Short mmCIF file of C-alpha atoms in Angstrom, two decimals:
data_model
loop_
_atom_site.label_atom_id
_atom_site.label_comp_id
_atom_site.label_asym_id
_atom_site.label_seq_id
_atom_site.Cartn_x
_atom_site.Cartn_y
_atom_site.Cartn_z
CA MET A 33 0.00 0.00 0.00
CA GLY A 34 1.29 3.46 -0.67
CA MET A 35 0.19 6.96 0.34
CA GLY A 36 -0.46 9.66 -2.23
CA MET A 37 -1.91 13.19 -2.45
CA GLY A 38 -5.60 13.81 -2.88
CA GLY A 39 -8.81 13.29 -1.00
CA GLY A 40 -9.59 15.29 2.17
CA GLN A 41 -7.80 18.34 3.63
CA GLY A 42 -5.01 17.87 6.19
CA PRO A 43 -4.27 20.22 9.10
CA SER A 44 -2.03 22.38 6.91
CA GLY A 45 -4.47 22.49 4.04
CA HIS A 46 -2.87 19.64 2.03
CA SER A 47 -5.11 16.87 0.67
CA TYR A 48 -4.21 13.15 1.13
CA GLN A 49 -5.49 9.91 -0.39
CA TRP A 50 -4.54 6.23 -0.23
CA VAL A 51 -3.52 4.48 -3.41
CA GLU A 52 -2.43 0.83 -3.94
CA ASN A 53 0.97 0.23 -5.54
CA GLU A 54 2.12 -3.17 -6.87
CA MET A 55 4.97 -4.80 -4.99
CA PRO A 56 8.16 -5.44 -7.00
CA GLU A 57 8.01 -8.83 -8.70
CA GLY A 58 11.32 -9.90 -7.18
CA LEU A 59 9.87 -9.70 -3.66
CA LEU A 60 6.84 -11.92 -4.35
CA MET A 61 6.81 -15.70 -3.96
CA THR A 62 4.36 -18.57 -3.61
CA TYR A 63 3.95 -20.41 -0.33
CA GLY A 64 5.94 -23.36 -1.63
CA GLU A 65 8.79 -21.07 -2.69
CA PHE A 66 8.68 -19.43 0.74
CA LEU A 67 9.00 -22.79 2.49
CA ASP A 68 11.93 -23.83 0.30
CA GLU A 69 13.78 -20.54 0.64
CA GLU A 70 13.28 -20.07 4.38
CA GLY A 71 13.44 -23.76 5.41
CA GLN A 72 10.12 -23.50 7.29
CA ALA A 73 7.75 -26.31 8.17
CA PRO A 74 4.31 -25.93 6.52
CA VAL A 75 1.39 -24.78 8.66
CA PRO A 76 -2.34 -25.17 7.87
CA ILE A 77 -2.90 -21.79 6.16
CA PRO A 78 -6.48 -21.55 4.77
CA GLU A 79 -6.88 -22.21 1.06
CA VAL A 80 -8.23 -18.72 0.44
CA TYR A 81 -4.76 -17.30 1.15
CA LEU A 82 -2.99 -19.88 -1.01
CA MET A 83 -5.00 -20.00 -4.25
CA ASP A 84 -7.11 -17.55 -6.19
CA GLU A 85 -10.46 -18.44 -7.73
CA ASN A 86 -8.99 -20.06 -10.85
CA GLY A 87 -6.51 -22.18 -8.86
CA THR A 88 -3.42 -20.06 -9.44
CA PRO A 89 -1.06 -19.96 -6.39
CA LYS A 90 -1.06 -16.55 -4.75
CA ARG A 91 2.20 -14.67 -4.33
CA TYR A 92 3.04 -12.58 -1.29
CA THR A 93 6.16 -11.08 0.21
CA LYS A 94 8.29 -12.96 2.68
CA ASN A 95 7.01 -10.86 5.60
CA MET A 96 3.39 -11.50 4.64
CA TRP A 97 3.98 -15.29 4.57
CA TYR A 98 5.66 -15.09 7.99
CA SER A 99 2.65 -13.18 9.33
CA LEU A 100 0.20 -15.78 8.01
CA ALA A 101 2.36 -18.61 9.42
CA ARG A 102 2.33 -17.04 12.87
CA VAL A 103 -1.45 -16.67 12.82
CA TYR A 104 -2.21 -20.22 11.71
CA GLU A 105 0.62 -22.11 13.42
CA ASP A 106 -0.44 -25.26 15.28
CA ARG A 107 -0.04 -24.77 18.98
CA PRO A 108 -0.88 -27.98 20.85
CA VAL A 109 -2.35 -27.62 24.31
CA ASP A 110 -0.09 -29.04 26.99
CA ALA A 111 -1.67 -32.02 28.72
CA SER A 112 -1.96 -31.74 32.44
CA GLU A 113 0.50 -33.88 34.43
CA PRO A 114 -1.16 -36.80 36.23
CA PRO A 115 -0.87 -36.72 40.01
CA VAL A 116 1.94 -38.79 41.54
CA GLY A 117 1.42 -40.45 44.92
CA THR A 118 4.12 -41.30 47.44
CA PRO A 119 4.14 -45.11 47.05
CA GLY A 120 3.09 -44.84 43.41
CA GLY A 121 6.05 -42.67 42.53
CA ARG A 122 8.47 -45.10 44.15
CA LEU A 123 6.83 -48.06 42.39
CA TRP A 124 7.06 -46.24 39.06
CA ALA A 125 10.74 -45.47 39.64
CA GLN A 126 11.34 -49.17 40.38
CA VAL A 127 9.50 -50.26 37.22
CA TYR A 128 11.39 -47.69 35.15
CA LYS A 129 14.76 -48.81 36.50
CA GLU A 130 14.00 -52.45 35.71
CA ALA A 131 12.94 -51.52 32.18
CA ALA A 132 16.07 -49.42 31.67
CA VAL A 133 18.33 -52.30 32.71
CA LYS A 134 16.45 -54.79 30.51
CA HIS A 135 16.64 -52.35 27.63
CA ASN A 136 20.44 -52.42 27.79
CA GLU A 137 20.55 -56.15 28.43
CA VAL A 138 18.36 -57.08 25.47
CA ASN A 139 20.37 -54.87 23.11
CA ALA A 140 23.64 -56.28 24.46
CA ILE A 141 22.69 -59.87 23.63
CA PHE A 142 21.33 -58.71 20.27
CA GLY A 143 24.77 -57.27 19.58
CA ARG A 144 26.37 -60.63 20.47
CA TRP A 145 24.06 -62.28 17.94
CA GLN A 146 25.11 -59.81 15.27
CA ASP A 147 28.77 -60.49 16.03
CA ALA A 148 28.26 -64.26 15.89
CA LEU A 149 26.99 -64.04 12.31
CA SER A 150 30.26 -62.50 11.18
CA ASN A 151 32.32 -65.46 12.45
CA PHE A 152 31.70 -67.80 9.49
CA TRP A 153 33.18 -68.22 6.02
CA PHE A 154 32.29 -70.42 3.05
CA GLU A 155 33.78 -72.69 0.40
CA VAL A 156 31.80 -73.52 -2.74
CA GLY A 157 32.42 -76.85 -4.41
CA TYR A 158 32.49 -77.60 -8.13
CA PRO A 159 28.98 -78.01 -9.60
CA ARG A 160 27.89 -81.53 -10.56
CA ILE A 161 25.49 -82.50 -13.31
CA GLY A 162 24.01 -85.97 -13.56
CA PRO A 163 23.24 -88.04 -16.67
CA GLN A 164 20.68 -86.38 -18.94
CA LEU A 165 17.62 -88.12 -20.37
CA LEU A 166 18.13 -87.76 -24.13
CA GLU A 167 15.54 -88.28 -26.85
CA TYR A 168 16.65 -89.96 -30.10
CA ASN A 169 14.90 -89.10 -33.32
CA TRP A 170 15.58 -91.35 -36.32
CA GLU A 171 13.67 -89.12 -38.76
CA ARG A 172 15.98 -86.07 -38.47
CA LYS A 173 18.74 -87.79 -40.48
CA SER A 174 16.48 -89.46 -43.05
CA MET A 175 17.24 -88.96 -46.77
CA ARG A 176 15.02 -89.66 -49.77
CA ASN A 177 16.48 -91.86 -52.49
CA PRO A 178 15.94 -91.11 -56.21
CA ASP A 179 13.50 -94.00 -56.43
CA GLY A 180 11.37 -92.48 -53.63
CA THR A 181 12.46 -94.77 -50.82
CA ILE A 182 13.81 -93.43 -47.48
CA ARG A 183 17.37 -94.01 -46.31
CA TRP A 184 18.41 -93.38 -42.65
CA SER A 185 22.04 -92.67 -41.91
CA ARG A 186 22.09 -92.55 -38.10
CA TRP A 187 20.07 -91.71 -34.97
CA GLU A 188 20.03 -88.07 -33.77
CA ALA A 189 19.96 -87.16 -30.06
CA SER A 190 17.95 -84.18 -28.75
CA LEU A 191 19.11 -82.41 -25.59
CA PRO A 192 16.57 -81.32 -22.91
CA ASP A 193 15.60 -77.68 -22.52
CA SER A 194 16.66 -77.48 -18.84
CA PHE A 195 19.36 -79.06 -16.71
CA THR A 196 19.64 -79.72 -12.97
CA ILE A 197 22.97 -79.18 -11.25
CA THR A 198 24.08 -79.72 -7.66
CA VAL A 199 26.51 -77.33 -5.95
CA PRO A 200 28.09 -78.27 -2.59
CA VAL A 201 28.81 -75.57 0.02
CA VAL A 202 30.82 -75.85 3.23
CA MET A 203 30.39 -73.35 6.07
CA HIS A 204 33.35 -72.91 8.43
CA VAL A 205 33.97 -71.06 11.68
CA LYS A 206 36.80 -68.56 11.45
CA ASP A 207 39.76 -69.99 13.36
CA LYS A 208 40.35 -66.92 15.51
CA CYS A 209 36.66 -66.79 16.48
CA ARG A 210 36.21 -70.38 17.63
CA GLN A 211 37.97 -69.79 20.93
CA THR A 212 37.34 -66.06 21.41
CA TYR A 213 33.60 -65.72 20.86
CA GLY A 214 32.66 -67.23 24.23
CA LYS A 215 35.00 -64.86 26.06
CA LYS A 216 33.60 -61.85 24.20
CA PHE A 217 30.09 -62.96 25.17
CA PHE A 218 31.22 -63.35 28.80
CA ASN A 219 32.65 -59.82 28.90
CA ALA A 220 29.56 -58.27 27.30
CA MET A 221 26.94 -59.99 29.47
CA LYS A 222 28.73 -60.33 32.83
CA LYS A 223 27.46 -56.93 34.08
CA PHE A 224 23.87 -58.15 33.71
CA ASP A 225 24.39 -61.36 35.74
CA ASN A 226 22.07 -61.04 38.73
CA LYS A 227 19.73 -63.39 40.56
CA GLY A 228 16.24 -62.15 41.27
CA PRO A 229 12.59 -62.30 40.20
CA GLY A 230 12.06 -62.65 36.46
CA ARG A 231 15.61 -63.90 35.86
CA ALA A 232 16.72 -67.40 34.84
CA PRO A 233 20.01 -69.29 34.32
CA PHE A 234 21.70 -69.01 30.93
CA SER A 235 24.55 -71.48 30.35
CA PHE A 236 27.40 -71.20 27.86
CA VAL A 237 31.07 -72.15 27.57
CA THR A 238 34.33 -70.30 26.98
CA TYR A 239 37.80 -71.48 26.00
CA GLU A 240 40.51 -70.22 28.34
CA GLY A 241 43.93 -71.52 29.23
CA GLY A 242 43.59 -74.46 26.85
CA MET A 243 40.40 -75.66 28.59
CA TYR A 244 36.66 -75.42 28.03
CA ARG A 245 35.03 -73.65 30.95
CA PRO A 246 31.25 -73.74 31.58
CA HIS A 247 29.52 -70.58 32.84
CA THR A 248 26.01 -69.70 33.99
CA PHE A 249 24.63 -66.17 34.07
CA TYR A 250 21.27 -65.18 35.48
CA LEU A 251 19.65 -63.04 32.78
CA ALA A 252 16.18 -61.57 32.27
CA GLY A 253 13.56 -63.87 30.80
CA GLU A 254 13.10 -61.45 27.88
CA THR A 255 16.82 -61.61 27.10
CA ILE A 256 16.94 -65.42 27.08
CA GLN A 257 13.79 -65.64 24.95
CA LEU A 258 15.19 -63.16 22.44
CA TRP A 259 18.40 -65.21 22.09
CA ARG A 260 16.37 -68.36 21.44
CA ASP A 261 14.13 -66.63 18.93
CA LEU A 262 17.07 -65.21 17.00
CA TRP A 263 18.44 -68.71 16.39
CA ALA A 264 15.08 -70.47 16.00
CA GLY A 265 14.08 -72.45 12.92
CA ASP A 266 15.36 -71.17 9.61
CA ARG A 267 15.91 -67.57 10.74
CA THR A 268 19.59 -67.85 9.81
CA GLN A 269 20.13 -69.29 6.34
CA VAL A 270 22.98 -70.10 4.01
CA GLN A 271 22.41 -68.48 0.63
CA LEU A 272 24.18 -69.46 -2.60
CA ARG A 273 24.21 -67.23 -5.69
CA LEU A 274 25.43 -68.13 -9.18
CA PHE A 275 26.79 -65.53 -11.62
CA ASP A 276 27.66 -65.26 -15.30
CA PRO A 277 31.03 -63.90 -16.60
CA THR A 278 29.74 -60.29 -16.48
CA GLY A 279 28.89 -60.56 -12.77
CA LYS A 280 25.13 -60.73 -13.38
CA GLU A 281 23.30 -63.05 -11.01
CA ILE A 282 21.76 -66.09 -12.68
CA VAL A 283 19.93 -67.68 -9.75
CA ARG A 284 19.98 -67.89 -5.96
CA ALA A 285 18.68 -70.24 -3.26
CA ALA A 286 18.84 -70.51 0.54
CA GLN A 287 18.38 -73.15 3.21
CA ALA A 288 18.50 -73.29 7.00
CA SER A 289 22.01 -72.92 8.43
CA GLY A 290 21.52 -75.35 11.33
CA LEU A 291 22.88 -72.87 13.88
CA GLN A 292 21.18 -73.18 17.28
CA PRO A 293 21.01 -71.23 20.57
CA GLU A 294 23.79 -73.56 21.79
CA LEU A 295 26.07 -71.74 19.36
CA PHE A 296 28.99 -71.68 21.79
CA THR A 297 29.60 -75.44 21.64
CA GLN A 298 28.79 -75.51 17.91
CA MET A 299 31.60 -73.05 17.26
CA LEU A 300 34.06 -74.94 19.44
CA HIS A 301 33.06 -78.34 18.00
CA PRO A 302 31.74 -77.97 14.43
CA PRO A 303 30.51 -81.17 12.79
CA THR A 304 33.11 -83.25 10.94
CA ILE A 305 32.54 -84.11 7.28
CA TYR A 306 33.45 -87.61 6.17
CA TYR A 307 33.58 -87.94 2.41
CA GLN A 308 33.27 -91.31 0.69
CA PRO A 309 33.45 -91.12 -3.11
CA ARG A 310 33.87 -94.87 -3.67
CA TYR A 311 30.43 -95.46 -5.22
CA ARG A 312 30.10 -92.15 -7.09
CA LEU A 313 30.98 -91.32 -10.66
CA LEU A 314 33.13 -88.18 -10.46
CA LEU A 315 32.58 -86.08 -13.59
CA PRO A 316 34.10 -83.61 -12.75
CA PRO A 317 35.72 -84.51 -9.41
CA GLU A 318 33.32 -83.60 -6.57
CA ASP A 319 36.14 -82.60 -4.26
CA ASP A 320 37.16 -79.61 -6.38
CA ARG A 321 36.40 -75.99 -5.48
CA PHE A 322 34.28 -73.83 -7.77
CA ASN A 323 37.09 -71.46 -8.76
CA GLY A 324 39.93 -73.96 -8.61
CA GLY A 325 41.77 -75.89 -5.92
CA ARG A 326 40.60 -78.73 -3.72
CA LEU A 327 37.93 -78.81 -1.03
CA LYS A 328 39.56 -81.75 0.77
CA LEU A 329 36.27 -82.64 2.41
CA ASP A 330 37.25 -85.88 4.09
CA GLY A 331 37.70 -85.17 7.80
CA LYS A 332 37.10 -81.41 7.43
CA GLU A 333 35.19 -79.56 10.16
CA GLY A 334 32.20 -77.53 9.06
CA TRP A 335 28.61 -77.67 7.91
CA TYR A 336 27.95 -79.32 4.53
CA PHE A 337 25.10 -78.18 2.26
CA GLU A 338 23.99 -79.13 -1.24
CA PHE A 339 22.04 -76.77 -3.50
CA GLU A 340 20.12 -77.85 -6.58
CA PHE A 341 19.39 -75.47 -9.44
CA THR A 342 17.44 -76.03 -12.65
CA LEU A 343 19.00 -73.93 -15.39
CA SER A 344 18.17 -73.30 -19.02
CA ARG A 345 20.71 -74.09 -21.72
CA ASP A 346 21.97 -70.51 -21.88
CA GLU A 347 22.15 -70.22 -18.07
CA LEU A 348 24.11 -73.45 -17.81
CA LYS A 349 26.63 -72.32 -20.42
CA ALA A 350 26.98 -68.89 -18.73
CA LEU A 351 27.77 -70.31 -15.27
CA ASP A 352 31.04 -68.67 -14.21
CA ASP A 353 31.12 -67.83 -10.47
CA ALA A 354 29.39 -68.65 -7.20
CA LYS A 355 29.23 -66.96 -3.79
CA ALA A 356 27.75 -68.13 -0.50
CA ARG A 357 26.85 -66.03 2.51
CA LEU A 358 24.85 -66.12 5.75
CA ILE A 359 21.53 -64.25 5.62
CA VAL A 360 18.74 -63.50 8.08
CA ASN A 361 15.15 -62.70 7.09
CA GLY A 362 16.26 -61.74 3.63
CA GLY A 363 19.28 -59.60 4.48
CA PRO A 364 22.98 -60.34 4.04
CA ALA A 365 25.18 -60.81 7.08
CA GLN A 366 27.38 -57.78 6.50
CA ARG A 367 24.40 -55.56 7.31
CA MET A 368 22.92 -57.43 10.23
CA LYS A 369 22.57 -54.24 12.23
CA TYR A 370 19.43 -53.51 10.19
CA ILE A 371 17.71 -56.77 11.08
CA THR A 372 14.57 -56.56 13.21
CA PRO A 373 14.62 -58.94 16.20
CA PRO A 374 11.46 -60.82 17.24
CA GLY A 375 9.18 -58.70 19.40
CA GLY A 376 11.15 -55.56 18.54
CA GLY A 377 8.82 -54.34 15.84
CA GLN A 378 7.62 -55.41 12.44
CA GLN A 379 9.08 -58.68 11.21
CA ALA A 380 11.35 -58.35 8.21
CA GLY A 381 9.99 -59.87 5.06
CA VAL A 382 11.58 -61.60 2.14
CA GLY A 383 12.23 -58.30 0.41
CA GLY A 384 14.47 -56.90 3.12
CA ALA A 385 14.93 -56.11 6.76
CA GLU A 386 15.22 -52.81 8.49
CA MET A 387 16.00 -51.38 11.87
CA GLY A 388 14.94 -48.16 13.45
CA MET A 389 13.47 -46.88 16.69
CA GLY A 390 10.03 -48.50 16.78
CA GLY A 391 8.45 -51.55 18.35
CA GLY A 392 9.18 -52.24 21.99
CA MET A 393 11.09 -54.46 24.35
CA PRO A 394 10.34 -58.18 23.87
CA GLY A 395 7.77 -59.31 26.40
CA MET A 396 6.95 -55.76 27.57
CA GLY A 397 4.50 -54.63 24.91
CA GLY A 398 6.54 -51.60 23.87
CA GLU A 399 4.82 -49.23 26.33
CA MET A 400 7.56 -48.67 28.89
CA GLY A 401 9.12 -45.23 28.55
CA MET A 402 12.89 -45.07 28.77
CA GLY A 403 13.15 -41.36 29.63
CA MET A 404 12.62 -39.90 33.06
CA PRO A 405 9.59 -41.32 34.93
CA GLY A 406 6.45 -39.62 33.73
CA ALA A 407 8.13 -38.45 30.52
CA GLY A 408 6.84 -38.68 26.98
CA PRO A 409 7.02 -41.35 24.29
CA ALA A 410 8.55 -44.74 24.92
CA MET A 411 12.07 -45.68 23.83
CA PRO A 412 12.17 -49.25 22.46
CA GLY A 413 14.01 -52.10 24.04
CA GLY A 414 15.02 -53.47 20.65
CA PRO A 415 15.35 -52.19 17.09
CA GLY A 416 12.20 -51.87 15.04
CA PRO A 417 11.18 -50.81 11.54
CA GLY A 418 12.69 -47.76 9.89
CA GLY A 419 16.26 -47.04 8.77
CA GLU A 420 17.86 -48.64 5.78
CA GLY A 421 16.44 -51.45 3.69
CA MET A 422 18.25 -54.52 2.47
CA GLY A 423 18.53 -56.56 -0.68
CA PRO A 424 16.14 -59.37 -1.51
CA MET A 425 16.61 -62.78 -0.09
#
């Protein structure tokens, strides 16, 4: 708005009148441009200030947008604090302290699970292909004689359209981890060892001074249950992927790893593979590695797996490389920190697994706040959905 001469008489005899002047174009902006330029969060400004009648965004100055934002800014009403009684406050403090300790304890054992999954490595054996069922067609090589009779030179074999191969995989424990994992678990969980209500014995072994030493910690029931759930069923799987010469994946498959909650003794005493090729036809030798060298399976310690793949003719000819890895709920082991534990939020699906700050502590319903007693939203006891996604299983 501007002020100009005209209209009524002023005290000194001058006349004044109000006239409207257009603002310079460089000072005008839409609401979206204002938000981008000033880094402001949007507020519920009425539509009448945002669009004109034909749907064109209105343009105001920066100061005018700030004024509208102040008028229509959401201002939540503070909820009144509930009353706190003398015994009630002490009981709440006790409940909060227990939840805070269990929060740390559950995440500590979850970290030990993550570390355990990095203690394995794999060897992939040479693929085997069995005898193929061929079809022989005697008409393909037929020739017609000048007199009209048919002459056959030889039988012609037809190859199938798909082929089934078997690829062996051996999972090993890293040598330096076999004897150190138990000690690392001991050091991480010792501070939580405490007898009391809601706590139960958890037994494991370490290797110290050339001897196996049994230990028993008293941990929270939620912690023990989480450890069992993380190793239950086929949660941890061995995945094998086949590639062509360009590095493009041809096919993949996975099967249960066989790792159990009694992981400590499994790592110290892996199963022993005894290999007997006496009654097998070795074409090529089954004891070879995929990329050269020997597996030397007989008497080797580790877990033995066999994967079967049905490949087309082109896929079979393109087979060039193979890689095995340990996965959980669809995610590779090198990114286990994004895996959602049971009870800690939404279960990870085949397409990937994520971790964030949602869910709740296993067995506690996710309603226990981890701030000061009486504070706001709950802090979870275990990772939940959110964060970074993972590749397909």
